[in-house]
PDB file of C-alpha atoms in Angstrom:
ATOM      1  CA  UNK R  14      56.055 127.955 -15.119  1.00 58.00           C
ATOM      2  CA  UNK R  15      59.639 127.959 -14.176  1.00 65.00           C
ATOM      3  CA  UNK R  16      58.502 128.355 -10.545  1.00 85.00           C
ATOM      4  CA  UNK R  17      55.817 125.709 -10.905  1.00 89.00           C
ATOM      5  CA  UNK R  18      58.484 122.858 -11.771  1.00 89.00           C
ATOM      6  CA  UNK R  19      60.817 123.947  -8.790  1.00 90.00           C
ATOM      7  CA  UNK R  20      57.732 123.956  -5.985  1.00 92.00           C
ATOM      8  CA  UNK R  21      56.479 120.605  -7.622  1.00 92.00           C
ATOM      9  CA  UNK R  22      60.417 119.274  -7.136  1.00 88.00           C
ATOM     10  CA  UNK R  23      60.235 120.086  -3.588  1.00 88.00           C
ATOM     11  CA  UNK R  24      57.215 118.834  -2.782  1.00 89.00           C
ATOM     12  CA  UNK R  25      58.174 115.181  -4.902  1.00 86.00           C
ATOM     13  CA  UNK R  26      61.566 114.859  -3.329  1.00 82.00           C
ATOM     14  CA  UNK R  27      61.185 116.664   0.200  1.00 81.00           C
ATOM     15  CA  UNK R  28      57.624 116.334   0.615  1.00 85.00           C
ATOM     16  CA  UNK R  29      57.537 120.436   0.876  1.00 88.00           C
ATOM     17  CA  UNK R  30      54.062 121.006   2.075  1.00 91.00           C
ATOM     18  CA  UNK R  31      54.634 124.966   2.296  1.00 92.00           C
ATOM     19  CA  UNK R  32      55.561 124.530  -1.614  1.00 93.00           C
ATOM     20  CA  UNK R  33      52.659 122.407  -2.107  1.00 95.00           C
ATOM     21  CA  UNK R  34      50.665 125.799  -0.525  1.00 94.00           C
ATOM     22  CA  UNK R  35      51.877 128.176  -2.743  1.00 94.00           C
ATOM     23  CA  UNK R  36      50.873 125.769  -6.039  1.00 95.00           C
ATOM     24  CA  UNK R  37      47.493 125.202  -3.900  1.00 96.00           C
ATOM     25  CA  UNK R  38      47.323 129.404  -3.695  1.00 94.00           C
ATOM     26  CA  UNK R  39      48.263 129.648  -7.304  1.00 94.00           C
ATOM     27  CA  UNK R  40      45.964 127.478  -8.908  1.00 95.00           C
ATOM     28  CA  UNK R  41      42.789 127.308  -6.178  1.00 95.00           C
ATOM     29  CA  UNK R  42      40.702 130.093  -8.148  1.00 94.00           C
ATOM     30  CA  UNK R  43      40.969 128.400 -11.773  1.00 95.00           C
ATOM     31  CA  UNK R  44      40.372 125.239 -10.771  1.00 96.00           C
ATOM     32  CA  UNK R  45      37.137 126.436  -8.381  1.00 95.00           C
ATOM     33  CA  UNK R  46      36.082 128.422 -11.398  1.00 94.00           C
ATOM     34  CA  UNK R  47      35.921 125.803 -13.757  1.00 94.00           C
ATOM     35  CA  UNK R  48      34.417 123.290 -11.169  1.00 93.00           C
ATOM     36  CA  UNK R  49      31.723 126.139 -10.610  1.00 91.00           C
ATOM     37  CA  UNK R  50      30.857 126.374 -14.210  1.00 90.00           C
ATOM     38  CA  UNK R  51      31.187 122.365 -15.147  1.00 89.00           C
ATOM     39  CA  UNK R  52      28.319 122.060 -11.883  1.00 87.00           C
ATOM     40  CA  UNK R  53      26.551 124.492 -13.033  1.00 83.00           C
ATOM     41  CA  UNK R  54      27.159 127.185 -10.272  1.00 85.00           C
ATOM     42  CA  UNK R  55      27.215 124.838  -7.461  1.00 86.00           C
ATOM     43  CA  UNK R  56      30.108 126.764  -5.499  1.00 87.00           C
ATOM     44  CA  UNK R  57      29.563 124.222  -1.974  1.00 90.00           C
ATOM     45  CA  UNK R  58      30.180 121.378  -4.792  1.00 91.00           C
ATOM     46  CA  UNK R  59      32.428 123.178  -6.611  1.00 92.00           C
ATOM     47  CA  UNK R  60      34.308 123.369  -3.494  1.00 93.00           C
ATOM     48  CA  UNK R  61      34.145 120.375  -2.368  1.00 94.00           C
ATOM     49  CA  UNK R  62      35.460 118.743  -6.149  1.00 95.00           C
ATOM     50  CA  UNK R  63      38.763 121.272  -6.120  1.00 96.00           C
ATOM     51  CA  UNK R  64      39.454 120.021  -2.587  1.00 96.00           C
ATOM     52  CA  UNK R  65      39.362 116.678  -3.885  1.00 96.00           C
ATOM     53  CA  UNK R  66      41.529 117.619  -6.570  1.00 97.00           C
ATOM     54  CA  UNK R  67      44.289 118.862  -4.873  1.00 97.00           C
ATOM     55  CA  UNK R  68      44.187 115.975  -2.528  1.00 96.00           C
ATOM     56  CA  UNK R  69      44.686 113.894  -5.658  1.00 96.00           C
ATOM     57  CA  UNK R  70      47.280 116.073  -7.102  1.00 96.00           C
ATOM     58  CA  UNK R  71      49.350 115.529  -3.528  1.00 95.00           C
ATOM     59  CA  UNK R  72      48.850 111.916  -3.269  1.00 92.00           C
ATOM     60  CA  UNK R  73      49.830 111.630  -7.475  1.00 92.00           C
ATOM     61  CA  UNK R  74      52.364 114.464  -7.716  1.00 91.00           C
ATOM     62  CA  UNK R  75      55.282 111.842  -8.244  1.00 86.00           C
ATOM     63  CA  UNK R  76      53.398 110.483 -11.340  1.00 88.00           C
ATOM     64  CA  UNK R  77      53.771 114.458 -13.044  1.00 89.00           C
ATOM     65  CA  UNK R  78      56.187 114.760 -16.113  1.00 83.00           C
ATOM     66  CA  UNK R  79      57.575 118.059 -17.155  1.00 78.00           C
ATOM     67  CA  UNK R  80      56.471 117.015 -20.863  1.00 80.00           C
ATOM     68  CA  UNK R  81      53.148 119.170 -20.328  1.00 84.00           C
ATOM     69  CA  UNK R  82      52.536 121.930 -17.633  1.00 91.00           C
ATOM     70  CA  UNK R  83      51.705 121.676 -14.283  1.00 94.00           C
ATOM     71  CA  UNK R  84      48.848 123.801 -15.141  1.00 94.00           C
ATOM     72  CA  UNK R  85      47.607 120.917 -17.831  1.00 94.00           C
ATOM     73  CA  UNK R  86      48.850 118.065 -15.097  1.00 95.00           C
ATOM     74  CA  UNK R  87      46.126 119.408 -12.941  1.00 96.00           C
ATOM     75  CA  UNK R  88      43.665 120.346 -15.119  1.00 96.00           C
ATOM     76  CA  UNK R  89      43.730 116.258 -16.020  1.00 96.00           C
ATOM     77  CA  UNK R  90      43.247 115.892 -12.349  1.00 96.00           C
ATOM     78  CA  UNK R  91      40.390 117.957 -11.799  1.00 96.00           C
ATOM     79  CA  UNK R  92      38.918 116.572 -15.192  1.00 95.00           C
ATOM     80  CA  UNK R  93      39.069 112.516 -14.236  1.00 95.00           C
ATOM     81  CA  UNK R  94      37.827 114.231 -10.354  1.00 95.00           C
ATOM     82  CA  UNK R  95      35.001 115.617 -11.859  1.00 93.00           C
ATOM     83  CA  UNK R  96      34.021 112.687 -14.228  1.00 90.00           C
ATOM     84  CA  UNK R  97      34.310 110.294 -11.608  1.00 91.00           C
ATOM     85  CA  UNK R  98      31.878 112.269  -9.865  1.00 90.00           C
ATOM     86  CA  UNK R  99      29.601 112.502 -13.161  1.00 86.00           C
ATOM     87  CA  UNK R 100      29.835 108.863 -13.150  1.00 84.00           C
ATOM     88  CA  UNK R 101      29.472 107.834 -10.023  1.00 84.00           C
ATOM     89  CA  UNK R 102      25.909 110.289  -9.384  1.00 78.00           C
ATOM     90  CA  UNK R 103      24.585 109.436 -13.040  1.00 64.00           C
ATOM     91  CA  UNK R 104      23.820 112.872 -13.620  1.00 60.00           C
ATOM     92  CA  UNK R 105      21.990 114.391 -17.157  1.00 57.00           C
ATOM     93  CA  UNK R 106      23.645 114.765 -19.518  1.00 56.00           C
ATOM     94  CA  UNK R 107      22.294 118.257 -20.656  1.00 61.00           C
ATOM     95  CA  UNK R 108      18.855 120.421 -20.306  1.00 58.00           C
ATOM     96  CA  UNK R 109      17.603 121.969 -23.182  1.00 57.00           C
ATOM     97  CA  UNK R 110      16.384 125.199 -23.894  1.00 55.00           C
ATOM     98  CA  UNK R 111      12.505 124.745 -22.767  1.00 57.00           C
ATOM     99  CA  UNK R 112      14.281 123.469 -19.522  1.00 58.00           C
ATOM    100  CA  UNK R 113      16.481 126.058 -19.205  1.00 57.00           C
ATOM    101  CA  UNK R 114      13.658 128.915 -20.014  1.00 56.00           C
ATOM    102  CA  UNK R 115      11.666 127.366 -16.970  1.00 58.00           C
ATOM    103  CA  UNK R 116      14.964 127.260 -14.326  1.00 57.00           C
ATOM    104  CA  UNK R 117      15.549 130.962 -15.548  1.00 54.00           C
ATOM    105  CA  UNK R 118      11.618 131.380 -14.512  1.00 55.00           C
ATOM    106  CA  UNK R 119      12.273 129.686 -11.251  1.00 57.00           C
ATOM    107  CA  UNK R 120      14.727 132.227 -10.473  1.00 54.00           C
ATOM    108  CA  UNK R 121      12.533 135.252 -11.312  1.00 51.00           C
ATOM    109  CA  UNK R 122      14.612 135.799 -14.084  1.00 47.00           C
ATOM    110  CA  UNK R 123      13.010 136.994 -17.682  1.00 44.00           C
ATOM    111  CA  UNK R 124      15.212 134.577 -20.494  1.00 43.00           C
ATOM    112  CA  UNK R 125      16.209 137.662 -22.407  1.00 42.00           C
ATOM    113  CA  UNK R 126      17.243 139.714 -18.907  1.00 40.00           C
ATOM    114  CA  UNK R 127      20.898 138.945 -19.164  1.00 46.00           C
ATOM    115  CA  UNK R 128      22.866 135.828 -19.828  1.00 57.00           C
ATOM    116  CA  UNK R 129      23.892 133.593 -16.786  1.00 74.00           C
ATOM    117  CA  UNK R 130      26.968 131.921 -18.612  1.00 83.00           C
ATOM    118  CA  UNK R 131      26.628 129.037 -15.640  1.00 79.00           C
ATOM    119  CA  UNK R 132      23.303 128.246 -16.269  1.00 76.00           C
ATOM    120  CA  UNK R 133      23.504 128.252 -20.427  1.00 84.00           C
ATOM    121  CA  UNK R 134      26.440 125.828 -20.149  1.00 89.00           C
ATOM    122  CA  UNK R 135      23.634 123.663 -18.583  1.00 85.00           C
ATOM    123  CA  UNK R 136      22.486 123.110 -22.416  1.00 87.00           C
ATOM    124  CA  UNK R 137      26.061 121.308 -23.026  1.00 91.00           C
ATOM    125  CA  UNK R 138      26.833 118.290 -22.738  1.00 90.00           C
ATOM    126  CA  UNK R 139      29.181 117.420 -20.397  1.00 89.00           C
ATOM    127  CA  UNK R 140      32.038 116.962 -22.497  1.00 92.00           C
ATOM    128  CA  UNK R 141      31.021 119.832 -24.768  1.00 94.00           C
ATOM    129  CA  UNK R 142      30.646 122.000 -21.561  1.00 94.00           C
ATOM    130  CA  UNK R 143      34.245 120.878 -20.377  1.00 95.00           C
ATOM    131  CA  UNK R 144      36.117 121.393 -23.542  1.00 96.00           C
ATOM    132  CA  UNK R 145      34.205 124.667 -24.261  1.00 95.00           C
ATOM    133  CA  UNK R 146      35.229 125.993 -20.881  1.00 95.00           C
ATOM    134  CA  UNK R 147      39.280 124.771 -21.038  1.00 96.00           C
ATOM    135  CA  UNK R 148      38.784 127.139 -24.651  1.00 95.00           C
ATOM    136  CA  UNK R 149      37.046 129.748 -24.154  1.00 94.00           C
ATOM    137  CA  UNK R 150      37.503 130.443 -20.460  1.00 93.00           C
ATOM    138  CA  UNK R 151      41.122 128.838 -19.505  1.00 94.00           C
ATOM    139  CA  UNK R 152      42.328 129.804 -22.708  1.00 93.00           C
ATOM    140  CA  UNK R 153      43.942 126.331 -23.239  1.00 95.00           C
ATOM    141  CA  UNK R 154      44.956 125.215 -27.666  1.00 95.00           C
ATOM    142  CA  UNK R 155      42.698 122.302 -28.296  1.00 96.00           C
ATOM    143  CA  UNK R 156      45.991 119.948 -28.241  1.00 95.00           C
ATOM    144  CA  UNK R 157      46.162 120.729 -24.479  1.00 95.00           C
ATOM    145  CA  UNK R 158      42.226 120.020 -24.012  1.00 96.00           C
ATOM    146  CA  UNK R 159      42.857 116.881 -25.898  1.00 96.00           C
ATOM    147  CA  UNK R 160      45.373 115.539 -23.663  1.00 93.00           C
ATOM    148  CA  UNK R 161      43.723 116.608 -20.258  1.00 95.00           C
ATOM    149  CA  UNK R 162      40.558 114.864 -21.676  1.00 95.00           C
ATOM    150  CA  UNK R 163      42.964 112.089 -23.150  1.00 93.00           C
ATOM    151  CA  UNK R 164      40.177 112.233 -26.063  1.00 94.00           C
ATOM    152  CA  UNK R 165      41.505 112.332 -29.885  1.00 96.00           C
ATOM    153  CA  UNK R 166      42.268 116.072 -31.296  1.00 96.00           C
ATOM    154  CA  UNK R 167      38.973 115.551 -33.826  1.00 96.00           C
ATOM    155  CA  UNK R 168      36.755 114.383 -31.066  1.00 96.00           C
ATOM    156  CA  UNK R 169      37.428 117.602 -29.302  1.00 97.00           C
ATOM    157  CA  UNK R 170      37.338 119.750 -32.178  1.00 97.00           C
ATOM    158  CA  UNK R 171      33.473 118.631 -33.099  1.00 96.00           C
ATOM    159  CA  UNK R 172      32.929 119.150 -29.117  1.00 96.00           C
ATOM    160  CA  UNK R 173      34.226 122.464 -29.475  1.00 95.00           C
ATOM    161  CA  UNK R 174      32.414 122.926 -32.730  1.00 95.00           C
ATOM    162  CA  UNK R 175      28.984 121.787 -31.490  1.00 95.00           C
ATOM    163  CA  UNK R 176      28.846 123.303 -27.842  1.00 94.00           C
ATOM    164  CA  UNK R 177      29.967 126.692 -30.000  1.00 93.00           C
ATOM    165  CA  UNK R 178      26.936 126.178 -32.048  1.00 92.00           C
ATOM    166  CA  UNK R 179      24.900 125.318 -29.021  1.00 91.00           C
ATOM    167  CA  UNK R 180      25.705 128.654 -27.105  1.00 90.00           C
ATOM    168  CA  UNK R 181      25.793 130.563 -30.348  1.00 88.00           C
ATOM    169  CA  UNK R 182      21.632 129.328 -31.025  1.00 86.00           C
ATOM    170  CA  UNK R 183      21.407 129.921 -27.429  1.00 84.00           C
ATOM    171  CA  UNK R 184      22.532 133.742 -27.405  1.00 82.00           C
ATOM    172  CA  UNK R 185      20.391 134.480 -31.029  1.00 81.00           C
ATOM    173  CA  UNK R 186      16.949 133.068 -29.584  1.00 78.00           C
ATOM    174  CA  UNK R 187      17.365 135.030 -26.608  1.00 72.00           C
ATOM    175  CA  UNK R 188      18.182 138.079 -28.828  1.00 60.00           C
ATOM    176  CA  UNK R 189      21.209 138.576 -26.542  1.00 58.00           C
ATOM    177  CA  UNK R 190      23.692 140.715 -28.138  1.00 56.00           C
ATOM    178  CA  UNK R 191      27.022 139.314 -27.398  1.00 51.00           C
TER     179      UNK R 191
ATOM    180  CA  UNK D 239      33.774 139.989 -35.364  1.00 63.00           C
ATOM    181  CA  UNK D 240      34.054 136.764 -36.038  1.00 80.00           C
ATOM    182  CA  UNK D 241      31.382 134.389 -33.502  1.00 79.00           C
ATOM    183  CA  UNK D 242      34.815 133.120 -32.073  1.00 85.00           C
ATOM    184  CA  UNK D 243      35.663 136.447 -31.007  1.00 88.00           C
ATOM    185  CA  UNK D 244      32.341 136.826 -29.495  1.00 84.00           C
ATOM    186  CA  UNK D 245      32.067 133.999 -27.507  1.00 87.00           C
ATOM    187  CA  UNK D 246      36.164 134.501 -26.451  1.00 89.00           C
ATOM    188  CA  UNK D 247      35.268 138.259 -25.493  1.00 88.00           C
ATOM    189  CA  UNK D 248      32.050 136.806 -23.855  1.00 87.00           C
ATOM    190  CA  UNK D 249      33.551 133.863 -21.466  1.00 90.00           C
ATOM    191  CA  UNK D 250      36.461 136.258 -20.584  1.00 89.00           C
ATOM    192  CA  UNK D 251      34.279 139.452 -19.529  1.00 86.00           C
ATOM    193  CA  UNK D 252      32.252 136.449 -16.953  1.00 85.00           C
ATOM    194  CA  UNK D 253      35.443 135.246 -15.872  1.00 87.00           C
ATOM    195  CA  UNK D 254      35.301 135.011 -11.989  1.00 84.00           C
ATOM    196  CA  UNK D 255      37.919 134.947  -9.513  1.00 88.00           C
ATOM    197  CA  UNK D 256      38.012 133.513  -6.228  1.00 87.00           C
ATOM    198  CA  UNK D 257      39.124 134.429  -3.623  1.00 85.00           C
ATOM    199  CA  UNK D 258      41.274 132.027  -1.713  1.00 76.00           C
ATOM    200  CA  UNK D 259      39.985 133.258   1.612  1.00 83.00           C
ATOM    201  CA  UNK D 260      40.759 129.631   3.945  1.00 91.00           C
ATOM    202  CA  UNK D 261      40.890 127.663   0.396  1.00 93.00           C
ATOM    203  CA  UNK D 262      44.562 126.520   0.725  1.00 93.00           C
ATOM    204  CA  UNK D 263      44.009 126.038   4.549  1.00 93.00           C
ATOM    205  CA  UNK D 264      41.114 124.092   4.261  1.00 93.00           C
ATOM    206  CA  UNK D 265      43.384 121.689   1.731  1.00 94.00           C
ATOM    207  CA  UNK D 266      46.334 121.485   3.340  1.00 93.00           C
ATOM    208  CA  UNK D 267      44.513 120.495   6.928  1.00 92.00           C
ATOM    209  CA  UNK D 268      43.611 117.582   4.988  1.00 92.00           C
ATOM    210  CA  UNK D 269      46.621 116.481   3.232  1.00 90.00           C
ATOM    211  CA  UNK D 270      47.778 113.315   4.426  1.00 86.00           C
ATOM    212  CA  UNK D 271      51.133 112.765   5.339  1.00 77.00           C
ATOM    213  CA  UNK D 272      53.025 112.295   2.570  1.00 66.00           C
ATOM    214  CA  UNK D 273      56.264 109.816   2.139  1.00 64.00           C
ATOM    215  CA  UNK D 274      59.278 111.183   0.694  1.00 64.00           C
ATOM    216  CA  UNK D 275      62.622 109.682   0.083  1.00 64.00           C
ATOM    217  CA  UNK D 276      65.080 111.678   0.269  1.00 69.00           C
ATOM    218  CA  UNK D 277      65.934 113.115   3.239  1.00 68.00           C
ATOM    219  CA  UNK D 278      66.626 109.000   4.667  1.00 71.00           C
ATOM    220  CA  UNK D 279      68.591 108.455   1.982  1.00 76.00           C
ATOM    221  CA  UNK D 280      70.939 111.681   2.413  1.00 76.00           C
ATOM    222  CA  UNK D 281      70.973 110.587   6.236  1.00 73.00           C
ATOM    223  CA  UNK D 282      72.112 107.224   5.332  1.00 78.00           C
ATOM    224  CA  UNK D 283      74.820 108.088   2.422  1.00 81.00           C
ATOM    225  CA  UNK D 284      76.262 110.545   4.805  1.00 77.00           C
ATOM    226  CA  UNK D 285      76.076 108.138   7.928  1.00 76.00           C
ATOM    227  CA  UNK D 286      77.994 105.555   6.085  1.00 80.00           C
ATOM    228  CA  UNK D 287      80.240 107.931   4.798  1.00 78.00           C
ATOM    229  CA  UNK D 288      81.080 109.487   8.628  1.00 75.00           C
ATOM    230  CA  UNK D 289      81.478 105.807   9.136  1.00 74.00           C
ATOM    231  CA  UNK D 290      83.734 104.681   6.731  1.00 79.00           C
ATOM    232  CA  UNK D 291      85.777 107.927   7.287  1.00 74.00           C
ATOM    233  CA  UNK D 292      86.245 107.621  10.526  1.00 72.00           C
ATOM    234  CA  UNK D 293      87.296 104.279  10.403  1.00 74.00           C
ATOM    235  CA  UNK D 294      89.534 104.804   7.353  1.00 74.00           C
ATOM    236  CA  UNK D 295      91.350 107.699   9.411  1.00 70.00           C
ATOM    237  CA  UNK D 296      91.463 105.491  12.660  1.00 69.00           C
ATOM    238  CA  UNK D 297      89.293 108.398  13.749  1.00 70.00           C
ATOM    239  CA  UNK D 298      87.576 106.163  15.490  1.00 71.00           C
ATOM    240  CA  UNK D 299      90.176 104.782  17.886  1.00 75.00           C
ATOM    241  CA  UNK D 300      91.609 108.806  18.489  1.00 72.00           C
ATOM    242  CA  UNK D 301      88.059 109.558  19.328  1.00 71.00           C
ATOM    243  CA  UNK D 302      88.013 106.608  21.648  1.00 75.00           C
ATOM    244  CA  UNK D 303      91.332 107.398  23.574  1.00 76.00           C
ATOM    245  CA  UNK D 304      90.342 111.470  23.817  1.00 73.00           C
ATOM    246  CA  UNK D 305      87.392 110.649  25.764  1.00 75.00           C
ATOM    247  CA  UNK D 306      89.160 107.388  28.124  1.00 78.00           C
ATOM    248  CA  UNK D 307      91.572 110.345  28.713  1.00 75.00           C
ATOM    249  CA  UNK D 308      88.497 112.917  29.366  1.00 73.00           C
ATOM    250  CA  UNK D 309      86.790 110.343  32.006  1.00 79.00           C
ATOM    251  CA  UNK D 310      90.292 109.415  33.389  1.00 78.00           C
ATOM    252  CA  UNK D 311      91.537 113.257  34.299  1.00 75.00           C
ATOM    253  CA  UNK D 312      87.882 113.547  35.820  1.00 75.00           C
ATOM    254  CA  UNK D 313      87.969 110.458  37.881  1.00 77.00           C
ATOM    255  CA  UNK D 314      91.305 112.133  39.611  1.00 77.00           C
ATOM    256  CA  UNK D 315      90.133 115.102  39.593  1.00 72.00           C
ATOM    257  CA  UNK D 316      92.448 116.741  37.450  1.00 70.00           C
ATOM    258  CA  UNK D 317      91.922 119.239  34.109  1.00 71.00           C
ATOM    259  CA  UNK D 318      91.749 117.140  30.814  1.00 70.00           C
ATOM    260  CA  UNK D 319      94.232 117.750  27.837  1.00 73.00           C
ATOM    261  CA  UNK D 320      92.707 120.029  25.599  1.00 77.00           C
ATOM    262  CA  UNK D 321      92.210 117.590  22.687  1.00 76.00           C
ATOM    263  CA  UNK D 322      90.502 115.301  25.077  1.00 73.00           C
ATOM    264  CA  UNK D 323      87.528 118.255  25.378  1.00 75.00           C
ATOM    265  CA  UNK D 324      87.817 118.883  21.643  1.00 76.00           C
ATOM    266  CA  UNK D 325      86.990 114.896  21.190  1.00 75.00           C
ATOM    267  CA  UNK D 326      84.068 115.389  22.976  1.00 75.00           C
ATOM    268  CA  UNK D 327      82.704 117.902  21.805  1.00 77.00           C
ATOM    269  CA  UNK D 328      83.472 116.615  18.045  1.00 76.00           C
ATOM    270  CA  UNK D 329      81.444 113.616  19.308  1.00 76.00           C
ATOM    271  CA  UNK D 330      78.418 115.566  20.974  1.00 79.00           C
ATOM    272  CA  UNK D 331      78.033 117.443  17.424  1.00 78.00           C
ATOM    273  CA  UNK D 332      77.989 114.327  15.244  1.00 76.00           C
ATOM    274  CA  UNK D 333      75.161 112.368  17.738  1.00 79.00           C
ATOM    275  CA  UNK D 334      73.291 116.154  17.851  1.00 79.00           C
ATOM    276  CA  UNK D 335      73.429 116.547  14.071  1.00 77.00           C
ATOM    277  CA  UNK D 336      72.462 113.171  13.322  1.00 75.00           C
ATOM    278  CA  UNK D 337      69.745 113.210  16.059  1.00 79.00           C
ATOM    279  CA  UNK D 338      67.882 116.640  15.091  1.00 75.00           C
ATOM    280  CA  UNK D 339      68.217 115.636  11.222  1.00 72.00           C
ATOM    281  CA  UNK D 340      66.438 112.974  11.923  1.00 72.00           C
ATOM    282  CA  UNK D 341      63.796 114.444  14.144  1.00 71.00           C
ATOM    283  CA  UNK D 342      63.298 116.971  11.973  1.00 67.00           C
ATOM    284  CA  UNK D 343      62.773 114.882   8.582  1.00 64.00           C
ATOM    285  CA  UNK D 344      60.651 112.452  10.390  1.00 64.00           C
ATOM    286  CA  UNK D 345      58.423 115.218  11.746  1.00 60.00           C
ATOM    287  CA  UNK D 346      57.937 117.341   8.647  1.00 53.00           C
TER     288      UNK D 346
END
């Protein structure tokens, strides 16, 4: 962290773009991951979303504060990247299960054969999916989610609540043991 | 265990990594050129400083005669004074520094 706030201090002030590198090398495989899981294993898009984030996070790196991390800084980056994308393609929402049975059965695969985590964060919604992800995979305190999604702490607290639930159903009617 | 556990011992054991592979290359080909500050500032505080130094020590007027006397001996063929070459050289130095400091900011 220490090291974070000294590359982000040369790349503000000097314009470092070999700091700017190292930050891109540090953080490129989190932020890809949770791009791959919000699109629901779309790695080209997934891809293509982190490059836009870091573009972002170059052009805006003079608006970060050391109040939060520069972990949670870019996390709100890739967040607002990916929900202008949402936006802007008027994606679903969710699928539900019946959906997600038949994309499994598309695949060749049999619903209770394994669980593909991508695809059963397809029966999130978006925000659900997001907040369950920044939890349970990025290991981030629902008072960090809350400010990268700049939601209220009890909005993302019945998020996390209902997209728990969600999975949880999920994981029983497929009788997978988890 | 708990269904929190589950799902937090779940999500971990399908955490991927990536690879970066060309990632970071792929970004920083398309970084624009970014605009900083500082290093025209520093070039400016210290350029007015020289200045104002050199002026204040009637540097400015030594640095002048050294180099009349430099161009003088060498017009009659003779060896310049010692301090006369020093002058120069003092003045090649400053217009080098100042010249690849800038270059080199204004490239980066």
């Amino acid at each position: 962290m220490k090291n974070d706030t000294l590359l982000v201090s040369k790349v503000i002030l000097l314009g470092d773009r070999k700091a700017f590198n190292r930050l891109v090398e540090a953080y490129q495989s989190p932020v890809r991951r949770f791009f791959f899981h919000l699109t629901g294993g779309d790695e080209e898009l997934s891809k293509d979303l982190a490059q836009d984030t870091f573009i972002k996070a170059w052009l805006h790196i003079g608006s970060f504060r050391s109040i939060s991390t520069f972990s949670t800084w870019l996390y709100r980056v890739a967040y607002n990247t990916f929900y202008d994308y949402v936006r802007s393609r008027n994606l679903p929402a969710e699928v539900d299960i019946e959906t997600l049975g038949n994309i499994h059965a598309a695949e060749g695969k049999d619903k209770d054969f394994g669980i593909d985590l991508t695809r059963a964060l397809l029966l999130l919604r978006t925000d659900e999916r997001t907040v369950v992800l920044l939890f349970y995979m990025e290991d981030k305190s629902v008072e960090t989610i809350a400010g990268i999604m700049n939601i209220p702490l009890g909005t993302i607290k019945s998020h996390l609540s209902r997209g728990k639930k969600k999975l949880t159903e999920y994981f029983k009617s497929t009788e997978y043991n988890i | 265990m708990s269904e929190d556990k589950k799902l937090y011992d779940f999500f971990h054991a399908n955490k991927a990594e990536f690879a970066d592979t060309d990632f970071p290359e792929q970004v920083m080909k398309r970084l624009p050129k970014r605009n900083s500050l500082l290093p025209p500032i520093i070039i400016s505080i210290c350029l007015l400083l020289g200045i104002l130094l050199t002026v204040w020590l009637q540097g400015g007027s030594l640095l002048f005669e050294g180099i009349q006397s430099l161009g003088i001996s060498f017009a009659h063929a003779q060896l310049p004074p010692v301090s006369a070459i020093i002058d120069y050289l003092i003045f090649l130095l400053l217009a080098g520094s100042i010249s690849i400091s800038t270059f080199y900011f204004y490239e980066r």
